[in-house]
């Protein structure tokens, strides 16, 4: 009697099955999806905008008219949270993509190379790791903010500057991780077979080594998103992020610092949004780590 054939499962389907076993990561993915839907679809669902001012409703508590309350000018905080969420999340994703791209390129070159190239790239990585990040972030923004604002406009210019600056200081862990993965994978049998069949070095990297090293990189990328959101919020809180008329979660929190005693709701909602976004992204990264780890049996 013939044995029943076992259904084959793709690696991504198996990773999704493992990820669903991590309940906190699954719930965090759903909650983060709701936050993204809230900030993307919010302008079409909520009639008020960030520029609507009602002096009669200054520092109003949360109500049906203003679910998140208002600020010192009577501007609706829910509208400002929706607008600022798009910027904060976009900064986190864009900075993560830049950091991961630069890290993969440098780590792959170092991992496939030997000798002086590897040593030089790792020396560069160690140099960036040793630099004090926050003072350099403040210095670079102070030096280049006005030039980029004049070239691209106040919102786009500051967005480009913050993404480049934050992403430029987050690629080093990814580069080290990719380099370590390349050292482990370049001596495996399937890479040796491809090399024996005449595959060029770029083909070995693109078709064989890099796809098998992306699991840890994806996990590191989720951590970079959370770190970028915190960095942007820190810069906005210090008054060196986006202009005052462009609300981000960090900027709304900065504006609320002088009214904590009479309007605590003003700081509560942006602080909670930052906390929830970072927490859910970290839980998603934890779930991806378990799902993409081939040594873990669930």
Coordinates of N, CA and C in Angstrom, one line a residue, residues 105-289:
X105 N 24.4 46.1 2.0 CA 25.5 46.3 1.0 C 26.9 46.2 1.7
X106 N 27.1 46.9 2.8 CA 28.4 46.9 3.4 C 28.7 45.5 4.0
X107 N 27.7 44.9 4.7 CA 27.9 43.6 5.3 C 28.1 42.6 4.2
X108 N 27.4 42.6 3.1 CA 27.6 41.6 2.0 C 29.0 41.8 1.4
X109 N 29.5 43.0 1.1 CA 30.8 43.2 0.6 C 31.9 42.7 1.5
X110 N 31.7 43.0 2.8 CA 32.7 42.6 3.8 C 32.6 41.1 4.0
X111 N 31.4 40.5 3.9 CA 31.3 39.1 4.2 C 31.8 38.2 3.0
X112 N 31.7 38.7 1.8 CA 32.2 37.9 0.7 C 33.6 38.2 0.4
X113 N 34.2 39.3 0.9 CA 35.5 39.6 0.6 C 36.4 39.1 1.7
X114 N 37.7 39.2 1.5 CA 38.7 38.8 2.5 C 39.8 39.8 2.5
X115 N 40.5 39.9 3.6 CA 41.7 40.7 3.7 C 41.4 42.2 3.9
X116 N 42.0 43.1 3.1 CA 41.9 44.5 3.4 C 40.5 45.1 3.3
X117 N 39.8 44.6 2.3 CA 38.4 45.2 2.1 C 37.5 44.9 3.3
X118 N 37.6 43.7 3.8 CA 36.8 43.3 5.0 C 37.3 44.2 6.2
X119 N 38.6 44.3 6.3 CA 39.1 45.0 7.5 C 38.7 46.5 7.4
X120 N 38.8 47.1 6.2 CA 38.5 48.5 6.1 C 37.0 48.8 6.4
X121 N 36.1 47.9 5.8 CA 34.7 48.1 6.1 C 34.3 47.9 7.5
X122 N 35.0 46.9 8.2 CA 34.7 46.8 9.6 C 35.3 47.9 10.5
X123 N 36.4 48.4 10.0 CA 36.9 49.6 10.7 C 36.0 50.8 10.6
X124 N 35.4 51.0 9.4 CA 34.4 52.0 9.2 C 33.2 51.8 10.1
X125 N 32.7 50.5 10.2 CA 31.6 50.2 11.0 C 31.9 50.5 12.5
X126 N 33.1 50.1 12.9 CA 33.4 50.4 14.3 C 33.6 51.9 14.6
X127 N 34.0 52.6 13.6 CA 34.1 54.1 13.7 C 32.7 54.7 14.0
X128 N 31.8 54.3 13.1 CA 30.4 54.8 13.3 C 29.8 54.4 14.6
X129 N 30.1 53.1 15.0 CA 29.6 52.7 16.3 C 30.1 53.4 17.5
X130 N 31.3 54.0 17.4 CA 32.0 54.7 18.5 C 31.5 56.1 18.6
X131 N 30.9 56.6 17.5 CA 30.5 58.1 17.5 C 29.3 58.3 18.5
X132 N 29.3 59.4 19.2 CA 28.1 59.7 20.0 C 27.0 60.2 19.1
X133 N 25.9 59.4 19.1 CA 24.9 59.6 18.1 C 24.0 60.9 18.3
X134 N 23.5 61.1 19.5 CA 22.6 62.3 19.7 C 23.3 63.6 19.5
X135 N 24.5 63.9 20.0 CA 25.2 65.1 19.7 C 25.4 65.3 18.2
X136 N 25.8 64.2 17.5 CA 26.0 64.3 16.0 C 24.7 64.6 15.3
X137 N 23.6 63.9 15.8 CA 22.3 64.2 15.2 C 21.9 65.6 15.3
X138 N 22.1 66.2 16.4 CA 21.8 67.6 16.7 C 22.7 68.5 15.8
X139 N 24.0 68.2 15.7 CA 24.9 69.0 14.9 C 24.5 69.0 13.4
X140 N 24.3 67.8 12.9 CA 24.0 67.7 11.5 C 22.7 68.4 11.1
X141 N 21.7 68.2 12.0 CA 20.4 68.9 11.7 C 20.6 70.4 11.8
X142 N 21.4 70.9 12.7 CA 21.6 72.3 12.9 C 22.4 72.9 11.6
X143 N 23.3 72.1 11.1 CA 24.1 72.5 9.9 C 23.3 72.5 8.6
X144 N 22.5 71.5 8.4 CA 21.9 71.3 7.1 C 20.4 71.5 7.0
X145 N 19.8 71.8 8.1 CA 18.3 71.9 8.1 C 17.9 73.1 7.2
X146 N 18.5 74.2 7.3 CA 18.0 75.4 6.6 C 18.3 75.2 5.1
X147 N 19.4 74.6 4.7 CA 19.7 74.4 3.3 C 18.7 73.5 2.6
X148 N 18.3 72.4 3.3 CA 17.4 71.5 2.7 C 16.0 72.0 2.7
X149 N 15.6 72.8 3.7 CA 14.3 73.5 3.8 C 14.2 74.4 2.6
X150 N 15.2 75.2 2.3 CA 15.2 76.1 1.2 C 15.1 75.4 -0.2
X151 N 15.7 74.2 -0.2 CA 15.7 73.4 -1.5 C 14.5 72.6 -1.8
X152 N 14.0 71.9 -0.7 CA 12.9 71.0 -0.9 C 11.6 71.5 -0.2
X153 N 11.6 72.5 0.5 CA 10.5 72.9 1.3 C 10.6 72.5 2.7
X154 N 9.8 73.1 3.6 CA 10.0 72.9 5.1 C 9.7 71.4 5.5
X155 N 8.7 70.8 4.9 CA 8.3 69.5 5.3 C 9.1 68.4 4.7
X156 N 9.3 68.5 3.3 CA 10.1 67.5 2.6 C 11.5 67.6 3.0
X157 N 12.1 68.8 3.1 CA 13.5 69.0 3.4 C 13.8 68.4 4.8
X158 N 13.0 68.7 5.8 CA 13.3 68.2 7.1 C 13.1 66.6 7.1
X159 N 12.1 66.1 6.4 CA 11.9 64.7 6.3 C 13.1 64.0 5.8
X160 N 13.6 64.5 4.6 CA 14.8 63.9 4.0 C 16.0 63.9 5.0
X161 N 16.2 65.1 5.7 CA 17.3 65.2 6.6 C 17.2 64.2 7.7
X162 N 16.0 64.2 8.4 CA 15.9 63.3 9.5 C 16.0 61.8 9.1
X163 N 15.5 61.4 8.0 CA 15.6 60.0 7.5 C 17.1 59.7 7.2
X164 N 17.8 60.6 6.6 CA 19.2 60.3 6.2 C 20.0 60.3 7.5
X165 N 19.8 61.2 8.4 CA 20.6 61.3 9.6 C 20.3 60.0 10.5
X166 N 19.0 59.7 10.7 CA 18.7 58.6 11.6 C 19.2 57.3 10.9
X167 N 18.8 57.1 9.6 CA 19.3 55.9 8.9 C 20.8 55.8 8.8
X168 N 21.5 56.9 8.7 CA 22.9 56.9 8.6 C 23.6 56.4 9.9
X169 N 22.9 56.4 11.0 CA 23.5 56.0 12.3 C 22.8 54.7 12.8
X170 N 22.1 54.0 11.9 CA 21.5 52.7 12.3 C 21.9 51.5 11.5
X171 N 22.8 51.7 10.5 CA 23.1 50.6 9.6 C 24.2 49.7 10.2
X172 N 24.9 50.1 11.2 CA 26.1 49.3 11.6 C 25.7 47.9 12.2
X173 N 24.7 47.8 13.1 CA 24.3 46.4 13.5 C 23.9 45.5 12.4
X174 N 23.2 46.1 11.4 CA 22.7 45.2 10.2 C 24.0 44.8 9.5
X175 N 25.0 45.7 9.3 CA 26.2 45.3 8.5 C 26.9 44.2 9.2
X176 N 27.0 44.3 10.5 CA 27.7 43.2 11.3 C 27.0 41.9 11.2
X177 N 25.6 42.0 11.3 CA 24.8 40.8 11.2 C 24.9 40.1 9.9
X178 N 24.8 40.9 8.8 CA 24.9 40.3 7.5 C 26.3 39.7 7.2
X179 N 27.4 40.4 7.7 CA 28.7 39.9 7.6 C 28.9 38.5 8.2
X180 N 28.3 38.4 9.5 CA 28.4 37.2 10.2 C 27.6 36.1 9.5
X181 N 26.5 36.4 8.9 CA 25.7 35.4 8.1 C 26.5 35.0 6.9
X182 N 27.1 35.9 6.2 CA 27.9 35.5 5.0 C 29.1 34.6 5.4
X183 N 29.8 34.9 6.5 CA 30.9 34.1 6.9 C 30.4 32.6 7.1
X184 N 29.2 32.5 7.7 CA 28.6 31.2 7.9 C 28.1 30.5 6.7
X185 N 27.5 31.2 5.8 CA 26.9 30.6 4.6 C 27.8 30.4 3.4
X186 N 28.9 31.2 3.3 CA 29.7 31.1 2.1 C 30.5 29.8 2.0
X187 N 30.6 29.0 3.1 CA 31.3 27.8 3.1 C 30.3 26.6 3.1
X188 N 29.0 26.8 3.0 CA 28.0 25.7 2.9 C 28.1 25.0 1.6
X189 N 27.5 23.8 1.7 CA 27.6 22.9 0.5 C 26.9 23.5 -0.7
X190 N 25.8 24.1 -0.6 CA 25.0 24.6 -1.7 C 25.8 25.8 -2.4
X191 N 26.5 26.6 -1.6 CA 27.3 27.6 -2.2 C 28.6 27.0 -2.9
X192 N 29.2 26.0 -2.3 CA 30.3 25.3 -2.9 C 29.9 24.7 -4.2
X193 N 28.6 24.2 -4.3 CA 28.2 23.5 -5.5 C 28.0 24.6 -6.6
X194 N 27.4 25.7 -6.2 CA 27.2 26.8 -7.2 C 28.5 27.3 -7.7
X195 N 29.5 27.4 -6.8 CA 30.8 27.9 -7.2 C 31.5 26.9 -8.1
X196 N 31.3 25.6 -7.9 CA 31.9 24.6 -8.7 C 31.2 24.5 -10.1
X197 N 30.0 25.0 -10.2 CA 29.3 25.0 -11.4 C 29.6 26.3 -12.2
X198 N 30.4 27.1 -11.7 CA 30.9 28.3 -12.4 C 30.1 29.6 -12.1
X199 N 29.3 29.6 -11.0 CA 28.6 30.8 -10.7 C 29.5 31.9 -10.3
X200 N 29.3 33.1 -10.8 CA 30.1 34.2 -10.4 C 29.9 34.6 -9.0
X201 N 30.8 35.5 -8.5 CA 30.6 35.9 -7.1 C 29.3 36.7 -6.9
X202 N 29.0 37.7 -7.8 CA 27.7 38.4 -7.6 C 26.5 37.4 -7.7
X203 N 26.5 36.4 -8.5 CA 25.4 35.4 -8.6 C 25.4 34.6 -7.3
X204 N 26.5 34.2 -6.7 CA 26.5 33.5 -5.5 C 25.9 34.4 -4.4
X205 N 26.2 35.7 -4.4 CA 25.7 36.5 -3.3 C 24.2 36.7 -3.5
X206 N 23.7 37.1 -4.7 CA 22.3 37.5 -5.0 C 21.4 36.2 -4.9
X207 N 21.8 35.1 -5.5 CA 20.9 34.0 -5.6 C 21.0 33.0 -4.5
X208 N 22.1 32.9 -3.8 CA 22.3 31.8 -2.8 C 22.6 32.3 -1.4
X209 N 23.5 33.2 -1.2 CA 23.8 33.6 0.1 C 22.8 34.6 0.7
X210 N 22.6 35.7 0.0 CA 21.8 36.8 0.6 C 20.4 36.3 0.9
X211 N 19.6 35.6 0.0 CA 18.3 35.2 0.4 C 18.2 34.3 1.7
X212 N 19.3 33.6 2.0 CA 19.3 32.7 3.2 C 19.8 33.5 4.4
X213 N 20.2 34.7 4.3 CA 20.6 35.5 5.4 C 19.6 36.6 5.8
X214 N 18.5 36.7 5.1 CA 17.5 37.8 5.3 C 16.7 37.6 6.6
X215 N 16.6 36.4 7.1 CA 15.7 36.2 8.3 C 16.2 37.1 9.5
X216 N 17.4 37.0 9.9 CA 17.9 38.0 11.0 C 17.8 39.4 10.6
X217 N 18.0 39.7 9.3 CA 18.0 41.1 8.8 C 16.5 41.7 9.0
X218 N 15.5 40.9 8.7 CA 14.2 41.3 8.8 C 13.9 41.6 10.3
X219 N 14.3 40.8 11.2 CA 14.2 41.0 12.6 C 14.9 42.3 13.0
X220 N 16.1 42.5 12.6 CA 16.8 43.7 12.9 C 16.1 45.0 12.3
X221 N 15.5 44.8 11.2 CA 14.8 45.9 10.6 C 13.6 46.4 11.4
X222 N 12.9 45.5 12.0 CA 11.7 45.9 12.9 C 12.2 46.6 14.1
X223 N 13.4 46.3 14.6 CA 13.9 47.0 15.7 C 14.4 48.4 15.3
X224 N 14.9 48.5 14.1 CA 15.3 49.8 13.6 C 14.1 50.7 13.4
X225 N 12.9 50.2 13.0 CA 11.7 51.0 12.9 C 11.4 51.7 14.2
X226 N 11.4 50.8 15.3 CA 11.1 51.4 16.6 C 12.1 52.4 17.0
X227 N 13.4 52.1 16.8 CA 14.4 53.1 17.2 C 14.3 54.4 16.4
X228 N 14.0 54.3 15.1 CA 13.8 55.5 14.3 C 12.7 56.4 14.8
X229 N 11.5 55.7 15.2 CA 10.4 56.5 15.7 C 10.8 57.2 17.0
X230 N 11.5 56.5 17.9 CA 12.0 57.1 19.1 C 12.9 58.3 18.8
X231 N 13.9 58.1 17.9 CA 14.8 59.1 17.6 C 14.1 60.4 17.0
X232 N 13.2 60.2 16.1 CA 12.4 61.3 15.5 C 11.6 62.0 16.6
X233 N 11.0 61.3 17.5 CA 10.3 61.9 18.6 C 11.2 62.6 19.5
X234 N 12.4 62.1 19.8 CA 13.3 62.8 20.6 C 13.8 64.2 20.0
X235 N 14.1 64.1 18.7 CA 14.5 65.4 18.0 C 13.3 66.4 18.0
X236 N 12.1 65.9 17.7 CA 11.0 66.8 17.7 C 10.7 67.4 19.1
X237 N 10.9 66.5 20.1 CA 10.7 67.0 21.5 C 11.8 68.1 21.9
X238 N 13.0 67.9 21.3 CA 14.0 68.9 21.6 C 13.9 70.2 20.7
X239 N 12.9 70.2 19.8 CA 12.6 71.3 19.0 C 13.5 71.4 17.7
X240 N 14.2 70.3 17.4 CA 15.1 70.2 16.2 C 14.5 69.3 15.1
X241 N 13.3 68.9 15.2 CA 12.7 68.1 14.2 C 12.0 68.9 13.2
X242 N 10.7 68.5 13.0 CA 9.9 69.3 12.0 C 9.5 70.6 12.6
X243 N 9.1 71.6 11.7 CA 8.7 72.9 12.1 C 7.5 72.8 13.1
X244 N 7.3 73.9 13.9 CA 6.2 73.8 14.9 C 4.8 73.6 14.2
X245 N 4.6 74.1 13.0 CA 3.3 74.0 12.4 C 3.1 72.6 11.7
X246 N 4.1 71.7 11.8 CA 3.9 70.4 11.3 C 3.9 69.4 12.4
X247 N 2.8 69.0 12.9 CA 2.7 68.1 14.1 C 3.2 66.7 13.9
X248 N 4.1 66.3 14.7 CA 4.4 64.8 14.8 C 4.1 64.4 16.2
X249 N 4.2 63.2 16.5 CA 3.9 62.7 17.9 C 4.9 63.4 18.8
X250 N 6.1 63.4 18.5 CA 7.1 64.1 19.3 C 6.9 65.6 19.5
X251 N 6.5 66.2 18.4 CA 6.2 67.7 18.5 C 5.0 68.0 19.3
X252 N 4.0 67.2 19.2 CA 2.8 67.4 20.0 C 3.1 67.2 21.5
X253 N 4.0 66.2 21.8 CA 4.4 65.9 23.2 C 5.3 67.1 23.7
X254 N 6.1 67.7 22.8 CA 6.9 68.9 23.2 C 6.0 70.1 23.5
X255 N 5.0 70.3 22.7 CA 4.1 71.4 22.9 C 3.3 71.2 24.2
X256 N 3.1 70.0 24.7 CA 2.3 69.7 25.8 C 3.0 69.9 27.2
X257 N 4.4 70.0 27.1 CA 5.2 69.9 28.3 C 4.9 71.0 29.3
X258 N 4.4 72.2 28.8 CA 4.1 73.3 29.8 C 2.7 73.3 30.3
X259 N 1.9 72.3 29.9 CA 0.5 72.2 30.4 C 0.2 70.9 31.0
X260 N 1.2 70.2 31.6 CA 1.0 68.9 32.2 C 0.1 69.0 33.4
X261 N 0.1 70.1 34.1 CA -0.7 70.2 35.3 C -2.2 70.5 35.1
X262 N -2.5 71.2 34.0 CA -3.9 71.6 33.7 C -4.5 70.8 32.5
X263 N -3.7 70.3 31.7 CA -4.2 69.5 30.5 C -3.3 68.3 30.3
X264 N -3.3 67.3 31.2 CA -2.5 66.1 31.0 C -2.8 65.3 29.8
X265 N -4.1 65.4 29.3 CA -4.5 64.6 28.2 C -3.7 65.0 27.0
X266 N -3.2 66.2 26.9 CA -2.4 66.7 25.7 C -1.2 65.9 25.5
X267 N -0.5 65.5 26.6 CA 0.7 64.7 26.6 C 0.4 63.2 26.6
X268 N -0.8 62.8 27.2 CA -1.1 61.4 27.3 C -1.2 60.7 26.0
X269 N -1.9 61.3 25.0 CA -2.2 60.6 23.8 C -1.0 60.4 22.9
X270 N -0.2 61.5 22.6 CA 1.0 61.2 21.8 C 2.0 60.3 22.5
X271 N 2.1 60.4 23.8 CA 3.0 59.5 24.6 C 2.6 58.1 24.5
X272 N 1.3 57.9 24.6 CA 0.7 56.5 24.5 C 0.9 56.0 23.0
X273 N 0.7 56.9 22.0 CA 0.9 56.4 20.7 C 2.3 56.0 20.4
X274 N 3.3 56.7 20.9 CA 4.7 56.4 20.7 C 5.0 55.0 21.4
X275 N 4.5 54.9 22.6 CA 4.7 53.7 23.4 C 4.1 52.5 22.8
X276 N 2.9 52.6 22.3 CA 2.2 51.5 21.7 C 2.9 51.1 20.4
X277 N 3.2 52.1 19.6 CA 3.9 51.8 18.3 C 5.2 51.1 18.5
X278 N 6.0 51.6 19.4 CA 7.3 50.9 19.7 C 7.2 49.6 20.3
X279 N 6.2 49.4 21.2 CA 6.0 48.1 21.9 C 5.5 47.1 20.9
X280 N 4.6 47.4 20.0 CA 4.0 46.4 19.1 C 5.1 46.1 18.1
X281 N 5.9 47.0 17.6 CA 7.0 46.7 16.6 C 8.0 45.8 17.3
X282 N 8.3 46.0 18.5 CA 9.3 45.1 19.2 C 8.7 43.7 19.4
X283 N 7.4 43.6 19.7 CA 6.8 42.3 19.8 C 6.8 41.6 18.5
X284 N 6.5 42.3 17.4 CA 6.5 41.7 16.1 C 7.9 41.2 15.7
X285 N 8.9 42.0 16.1 CA 10.3 41.6 15.8 C 10.6 40.3 16.6
X286 N 10.1 40.2 17.9 CA 10.3 39.0 18.7 C 9.6 37.8 18.0
X287 N 8.4 38.0 17.5 CA 7.8 36.9 16.8 C 8.5 36.5 15.5
X288 N 9.0 37.5 14.8 CA 9.7 37.2 13.6 C 11.0 36.4 13.9
X289 N 11.6 36.8 15.0 CA 12.9 36.0 15.4 C 12.6 34.6 15.6

